[in-house]
Tab-separated table of C-alpha atoms in Angstrom:
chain	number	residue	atom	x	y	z
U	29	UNK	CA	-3.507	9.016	-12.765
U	30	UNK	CA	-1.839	10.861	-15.887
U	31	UNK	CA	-2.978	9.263	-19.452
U	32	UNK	CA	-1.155	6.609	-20.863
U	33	UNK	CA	0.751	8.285	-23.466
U	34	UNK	CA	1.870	11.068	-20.416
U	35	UNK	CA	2.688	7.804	-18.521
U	36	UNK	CA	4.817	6.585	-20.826
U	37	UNK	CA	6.519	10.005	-21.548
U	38	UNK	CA	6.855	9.827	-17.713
U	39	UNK	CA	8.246	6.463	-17.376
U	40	UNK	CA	11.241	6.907	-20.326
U	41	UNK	CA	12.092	10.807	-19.232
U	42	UNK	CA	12.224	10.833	-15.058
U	43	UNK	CA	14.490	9.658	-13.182
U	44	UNK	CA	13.550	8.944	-9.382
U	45	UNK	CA	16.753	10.260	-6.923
U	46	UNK	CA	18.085	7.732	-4.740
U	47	UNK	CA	16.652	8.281	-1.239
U	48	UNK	CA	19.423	9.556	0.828
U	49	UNK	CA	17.441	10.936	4.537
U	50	UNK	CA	18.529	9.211	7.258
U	51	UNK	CA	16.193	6.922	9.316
U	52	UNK	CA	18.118	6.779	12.363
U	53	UNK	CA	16.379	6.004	16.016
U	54	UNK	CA	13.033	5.060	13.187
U	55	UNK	CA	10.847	2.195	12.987
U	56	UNK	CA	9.280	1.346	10.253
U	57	UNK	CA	6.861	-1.438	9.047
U	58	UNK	CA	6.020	-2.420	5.524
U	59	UNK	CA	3.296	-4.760	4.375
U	60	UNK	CA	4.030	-7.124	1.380
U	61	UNK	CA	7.754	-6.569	1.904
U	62	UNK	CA	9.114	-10.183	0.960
U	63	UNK	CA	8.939	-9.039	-2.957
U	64	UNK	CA	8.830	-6.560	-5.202
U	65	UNK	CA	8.569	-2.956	-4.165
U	66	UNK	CA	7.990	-3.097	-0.326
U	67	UNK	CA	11.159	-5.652	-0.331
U	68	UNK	CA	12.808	-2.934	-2.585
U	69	UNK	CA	11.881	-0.022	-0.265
U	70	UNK	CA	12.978	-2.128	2.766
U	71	UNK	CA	16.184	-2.047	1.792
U	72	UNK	CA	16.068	1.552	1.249
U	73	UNK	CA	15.039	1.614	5.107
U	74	UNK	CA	17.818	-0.507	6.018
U	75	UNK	CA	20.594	1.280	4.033
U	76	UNK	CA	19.592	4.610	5.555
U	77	UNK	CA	19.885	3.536	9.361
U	78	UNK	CA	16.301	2.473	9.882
U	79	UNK	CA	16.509	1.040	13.866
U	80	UNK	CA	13.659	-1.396	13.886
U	81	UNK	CA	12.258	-2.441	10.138
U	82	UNK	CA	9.642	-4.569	10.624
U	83	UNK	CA	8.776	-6.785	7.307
U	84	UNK	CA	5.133	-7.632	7.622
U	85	UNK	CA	4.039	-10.833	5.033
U	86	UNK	CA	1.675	-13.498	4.851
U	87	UNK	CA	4.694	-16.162	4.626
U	88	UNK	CA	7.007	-15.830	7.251
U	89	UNK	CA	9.347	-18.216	5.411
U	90	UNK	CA	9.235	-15.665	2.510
U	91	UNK	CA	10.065	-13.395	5.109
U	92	UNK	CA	12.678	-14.502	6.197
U	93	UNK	CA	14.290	-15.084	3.273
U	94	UNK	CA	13.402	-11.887	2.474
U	95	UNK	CA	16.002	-10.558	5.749
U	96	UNK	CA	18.325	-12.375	5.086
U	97	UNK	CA	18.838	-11.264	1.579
U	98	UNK	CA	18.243	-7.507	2.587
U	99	UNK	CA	21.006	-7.859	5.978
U	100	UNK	CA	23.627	-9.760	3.179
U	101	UNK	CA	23.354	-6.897	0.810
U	102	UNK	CA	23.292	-3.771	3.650
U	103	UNK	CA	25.367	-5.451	6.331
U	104	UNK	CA	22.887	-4.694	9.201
U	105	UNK	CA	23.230	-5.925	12.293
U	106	UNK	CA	20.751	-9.412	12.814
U	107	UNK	CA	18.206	-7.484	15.457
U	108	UNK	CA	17.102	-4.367	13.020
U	109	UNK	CA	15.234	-6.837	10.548
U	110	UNK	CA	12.125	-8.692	12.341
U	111	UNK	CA	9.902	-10.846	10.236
U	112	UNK	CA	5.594	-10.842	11.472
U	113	UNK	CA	2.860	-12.423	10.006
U	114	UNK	CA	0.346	-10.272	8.659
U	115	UNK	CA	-2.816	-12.042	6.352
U	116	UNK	CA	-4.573	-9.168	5.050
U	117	UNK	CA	-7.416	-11.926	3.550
U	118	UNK	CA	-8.048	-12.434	7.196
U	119	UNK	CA	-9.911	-9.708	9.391
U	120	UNK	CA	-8.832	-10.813	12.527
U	121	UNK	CA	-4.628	-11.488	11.339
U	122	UNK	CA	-5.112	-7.690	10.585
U	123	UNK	CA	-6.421	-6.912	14.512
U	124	UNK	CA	-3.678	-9.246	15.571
U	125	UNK	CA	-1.012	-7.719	13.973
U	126	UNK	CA	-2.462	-4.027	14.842
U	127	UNK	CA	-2.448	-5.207	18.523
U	128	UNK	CA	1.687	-6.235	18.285
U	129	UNK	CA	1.810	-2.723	16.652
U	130	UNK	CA	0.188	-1.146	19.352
U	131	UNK	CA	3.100	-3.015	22.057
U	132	UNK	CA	5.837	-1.337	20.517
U	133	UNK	CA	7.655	1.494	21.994
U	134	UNK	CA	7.496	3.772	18.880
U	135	UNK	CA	6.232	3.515	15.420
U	136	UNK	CA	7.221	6.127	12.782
U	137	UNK	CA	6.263	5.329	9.649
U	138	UNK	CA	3.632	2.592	8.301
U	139	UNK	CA	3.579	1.527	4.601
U	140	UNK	CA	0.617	-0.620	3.307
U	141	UNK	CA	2.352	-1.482	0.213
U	142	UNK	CA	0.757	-4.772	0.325
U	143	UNK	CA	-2.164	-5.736	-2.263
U	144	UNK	CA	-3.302	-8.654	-4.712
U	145	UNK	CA	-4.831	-9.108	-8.384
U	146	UNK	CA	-6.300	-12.261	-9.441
U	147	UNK	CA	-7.586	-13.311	-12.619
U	148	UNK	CA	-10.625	-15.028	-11.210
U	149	UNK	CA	-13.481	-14.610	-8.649
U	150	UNK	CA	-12.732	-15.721	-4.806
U	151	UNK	CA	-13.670	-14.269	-1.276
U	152	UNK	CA	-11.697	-13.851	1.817
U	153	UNK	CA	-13.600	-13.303	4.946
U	154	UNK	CA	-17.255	-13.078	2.960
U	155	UNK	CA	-15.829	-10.504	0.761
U	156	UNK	CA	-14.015	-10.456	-2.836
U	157	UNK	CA	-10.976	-11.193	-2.859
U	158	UNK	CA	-9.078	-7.798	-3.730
U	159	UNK	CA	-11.546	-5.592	-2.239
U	160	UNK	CA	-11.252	-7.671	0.631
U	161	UNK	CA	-6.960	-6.956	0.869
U	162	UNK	CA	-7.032	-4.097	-1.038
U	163	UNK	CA	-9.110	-1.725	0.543
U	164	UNK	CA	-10.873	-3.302	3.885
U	165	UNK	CA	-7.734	-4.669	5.509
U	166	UNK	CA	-5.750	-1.759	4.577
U	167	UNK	CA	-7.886	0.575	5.938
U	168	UNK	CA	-8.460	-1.573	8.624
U	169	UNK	CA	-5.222	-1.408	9.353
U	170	UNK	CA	-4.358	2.231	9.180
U	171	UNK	CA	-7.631	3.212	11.134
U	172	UNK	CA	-6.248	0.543	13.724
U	173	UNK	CA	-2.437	1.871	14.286
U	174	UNK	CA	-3.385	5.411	13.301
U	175	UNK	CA	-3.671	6.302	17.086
U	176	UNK	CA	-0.114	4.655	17.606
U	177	UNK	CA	1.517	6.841	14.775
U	178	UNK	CA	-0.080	10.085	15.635
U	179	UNK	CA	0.671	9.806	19.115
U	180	UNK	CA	4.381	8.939	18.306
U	181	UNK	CA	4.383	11.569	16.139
U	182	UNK	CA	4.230	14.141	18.805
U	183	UNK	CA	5.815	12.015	21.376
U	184	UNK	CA	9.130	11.878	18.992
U	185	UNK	CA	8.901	14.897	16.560
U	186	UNK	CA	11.146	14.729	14.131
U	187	UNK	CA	-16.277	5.659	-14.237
U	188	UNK	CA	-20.143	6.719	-13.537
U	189	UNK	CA	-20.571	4.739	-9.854
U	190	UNK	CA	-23.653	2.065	-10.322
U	191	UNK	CA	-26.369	3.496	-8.373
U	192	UNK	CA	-27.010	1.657	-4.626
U	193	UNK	CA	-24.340	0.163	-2.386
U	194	UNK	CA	-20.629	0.998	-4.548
U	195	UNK	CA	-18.654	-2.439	-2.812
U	196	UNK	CA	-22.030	-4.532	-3.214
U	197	UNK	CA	-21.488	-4.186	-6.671
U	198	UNK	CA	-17.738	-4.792	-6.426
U	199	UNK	CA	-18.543	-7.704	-4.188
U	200	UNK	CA	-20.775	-9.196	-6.722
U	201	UNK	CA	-19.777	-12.239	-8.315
U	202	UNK	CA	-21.981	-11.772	-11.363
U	203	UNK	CA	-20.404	-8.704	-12.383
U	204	UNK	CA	-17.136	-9.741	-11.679
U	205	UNK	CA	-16.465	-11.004	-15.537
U	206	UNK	CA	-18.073	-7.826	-16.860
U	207	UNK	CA	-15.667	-5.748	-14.960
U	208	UNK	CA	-13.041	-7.180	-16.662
U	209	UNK	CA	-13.944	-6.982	-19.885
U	210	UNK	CA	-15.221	-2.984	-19.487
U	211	UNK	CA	-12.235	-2.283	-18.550
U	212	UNK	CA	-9.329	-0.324	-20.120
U	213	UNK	CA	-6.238	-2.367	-18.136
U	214	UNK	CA	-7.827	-5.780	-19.021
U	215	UNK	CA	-7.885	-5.442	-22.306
U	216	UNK	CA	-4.351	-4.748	-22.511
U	217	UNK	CA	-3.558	-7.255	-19.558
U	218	UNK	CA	-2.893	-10.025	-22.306
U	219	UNK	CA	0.338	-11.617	-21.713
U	220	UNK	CA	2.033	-10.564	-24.564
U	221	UNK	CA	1.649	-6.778	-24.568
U	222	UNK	CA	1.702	-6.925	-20.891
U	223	UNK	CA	5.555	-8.215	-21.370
U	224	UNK	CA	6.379	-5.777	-24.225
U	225	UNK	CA	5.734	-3.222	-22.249
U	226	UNK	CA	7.291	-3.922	-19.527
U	227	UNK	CA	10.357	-4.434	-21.390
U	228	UNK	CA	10.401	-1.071	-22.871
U	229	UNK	CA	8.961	1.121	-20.148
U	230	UNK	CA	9.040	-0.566	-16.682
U	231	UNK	CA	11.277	0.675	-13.833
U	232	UNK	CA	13.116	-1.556	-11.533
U	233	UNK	CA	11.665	-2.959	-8.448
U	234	UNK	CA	14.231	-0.620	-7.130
U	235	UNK	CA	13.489	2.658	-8.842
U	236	UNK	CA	9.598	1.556	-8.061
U	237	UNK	CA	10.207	1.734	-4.335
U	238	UNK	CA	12.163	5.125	-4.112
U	239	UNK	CA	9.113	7.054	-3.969
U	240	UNK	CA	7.746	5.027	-0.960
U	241	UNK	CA	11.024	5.304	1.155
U	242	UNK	CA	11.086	9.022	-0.003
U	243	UNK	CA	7.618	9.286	1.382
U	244	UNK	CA	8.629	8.730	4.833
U	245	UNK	CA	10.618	12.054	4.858
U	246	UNK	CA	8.605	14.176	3.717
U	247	UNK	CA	6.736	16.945	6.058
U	248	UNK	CA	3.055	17.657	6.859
U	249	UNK	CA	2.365	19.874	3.948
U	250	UNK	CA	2.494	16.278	1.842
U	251	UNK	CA	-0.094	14.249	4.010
U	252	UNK	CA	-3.201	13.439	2.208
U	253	UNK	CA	-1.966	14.365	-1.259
U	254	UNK	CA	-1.000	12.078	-4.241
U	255	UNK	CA	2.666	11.226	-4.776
U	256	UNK	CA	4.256	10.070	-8.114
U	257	UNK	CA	8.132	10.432	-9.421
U	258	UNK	CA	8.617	11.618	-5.802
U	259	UNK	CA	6.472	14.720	-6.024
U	260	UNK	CA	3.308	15.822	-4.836
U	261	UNK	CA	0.964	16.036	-7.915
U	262	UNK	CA	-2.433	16.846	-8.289
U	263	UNK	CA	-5.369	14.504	-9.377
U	264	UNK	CA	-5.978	13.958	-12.860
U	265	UNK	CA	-8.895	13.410	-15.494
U	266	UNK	CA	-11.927	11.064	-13.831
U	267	UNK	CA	-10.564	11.192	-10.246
U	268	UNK	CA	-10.750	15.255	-10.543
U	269	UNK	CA	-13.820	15.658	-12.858
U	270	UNK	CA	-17.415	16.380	-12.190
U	271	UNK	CA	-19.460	14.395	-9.759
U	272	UNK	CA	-15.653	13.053	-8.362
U	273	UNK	CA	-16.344	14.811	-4.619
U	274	UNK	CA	-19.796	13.089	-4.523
U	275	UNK	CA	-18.773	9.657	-5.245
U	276	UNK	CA	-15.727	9.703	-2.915
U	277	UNK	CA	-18.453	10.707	-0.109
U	278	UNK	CA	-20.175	8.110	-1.016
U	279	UNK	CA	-17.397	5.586	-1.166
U	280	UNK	CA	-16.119	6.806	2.527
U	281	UNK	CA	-19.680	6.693	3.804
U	282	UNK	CA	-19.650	3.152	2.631
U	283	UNK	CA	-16.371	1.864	3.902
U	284	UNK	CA	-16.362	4.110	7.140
U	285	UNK	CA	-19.825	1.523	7.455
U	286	UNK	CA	-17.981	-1.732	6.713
U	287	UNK	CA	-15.146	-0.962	9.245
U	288	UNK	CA	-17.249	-0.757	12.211
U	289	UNK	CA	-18.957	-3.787	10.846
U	290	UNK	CA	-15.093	-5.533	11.208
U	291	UNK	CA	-14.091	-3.409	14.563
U	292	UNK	CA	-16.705	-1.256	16.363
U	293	UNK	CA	-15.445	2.139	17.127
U	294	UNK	CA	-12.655	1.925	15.010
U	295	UNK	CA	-13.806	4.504	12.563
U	296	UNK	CA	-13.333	7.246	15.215
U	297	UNK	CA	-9.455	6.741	14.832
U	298	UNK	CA	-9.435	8.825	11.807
């Protein structure tokens, strides 16, 4: 994550290119794709001869209207778009949906572009609410389908942590309100300057989702790295500094331990 004033340089000076690779014979599946970004990206798949997009929400009427907007505006034919449920607040939605995955007779490319932030304290499925969507179910998910996509894959080549348990903290209600006020983002989440700069420095829904769609072209020397402006760029500042390696160890330990928890055996997909 560059600093802000490098973000901002970033955000005025670059300009994303319009994804152009073709899709063709693809399917692809986006989460959160009724709105914003993964709607945005969707239509990216759709314009570039995607053969099976599947838009995966929580509101199915959202959805839909999501489709139909997306076929009015790239003229695809009515059986590329299909509309599933997916409730990532819900464990067993996400091993539902995984399952459906699983029937399908190819998957190419998966994005998890769905998340949440909410100004207040709640749980889904015993857990907080955004670590619960965020970073369970997604993970869930991926570890769940990951067997899918690599066998497709071949088939049709083409901050200082707080000592103890990292999510128990995260999980804990008492420190929810503390984490928002120690934090850099919240304290410039104020509706206001939240609008002012969004008005002089945000990209497009549109722009926003060109470097998802321009993920799903790229080759095996990009997997596992961090992708901004459509390039591969290295970690910055805490995420690279001292005692970084440690804490994600400790972080996957933890998570790896929470999966299993949701899905026995599940961890072994990675």
């Amino acid at each position: 994550m560059p600093s802000f004033p490098k973000f901002i340089y970033q955000q005025l000076t670059i300009n994303l290119p319009v994804p152009s690779a073709s899709y063709a014979g693809k399917t692809v599946i986006i989460t959160g794709s009724n709105t914003g970004l993964g709607k945005e990206a969707a239509r990216h798949f759709a314009r570039l001869g995607a053969s099976t997009l599947i838009l995966a929400v929580r509101s199915v009427e959202k959805g839909n209207a999501a489709k139909a907007d997306i076929e009015a505006s790239t003229k695809v034919g009515p059986d590329v778009i299909q509309v599933w449920e997916l409730d990532l607040g819900k464990y067993d939605s996400v091993k539902a949906f995984a399952a459906r995955v699983n029937e399908l007779p190819r998957v190419d490319i998966l994005i998890e572009n769905a998340g949440i932030a909410t100004g207040k304290y709640t749980k889904f499925d015993g857990g907080e609410s955004t670590i619960t969507v965020n970073v369970f179910s997604t993970f869930l998910l991926a570890a769940l389908v990951l067997p899918k996509l690599k066998f497709d894959g071949g088939e049709f080549p083409e901050r200082k942590a707080p000592d103890g348990k990292i999510f128990d903290a995260l999980n804990d209600e008492s420190k929810w309100d503390k984490a928002k006020e120690d934090s850099e983002l919240a304290r410039e989440s104020d509706s206001w300057s939240l609008d002012l700069l969004k008005k002089l420095v945000a990209r497009t829904t549109e722009q926003g989702s060109r470097t998802l769609v321009h993920a799903g072209s790229q080759g095996a020397d990009t997997h596992g790295k961090y992708l901004s402006h459509c390039k591969v760029h290295a970690t910055e500042g805490w995420a690279a500094g001292a005692g970084s390696k440690e804490l994600q160890g400790r972080v996957w330990k933890e998570l790896t331990e929470r999966l299993e928890a949701i899905q026995l055996g599940v961890t072994s997909n990675f």
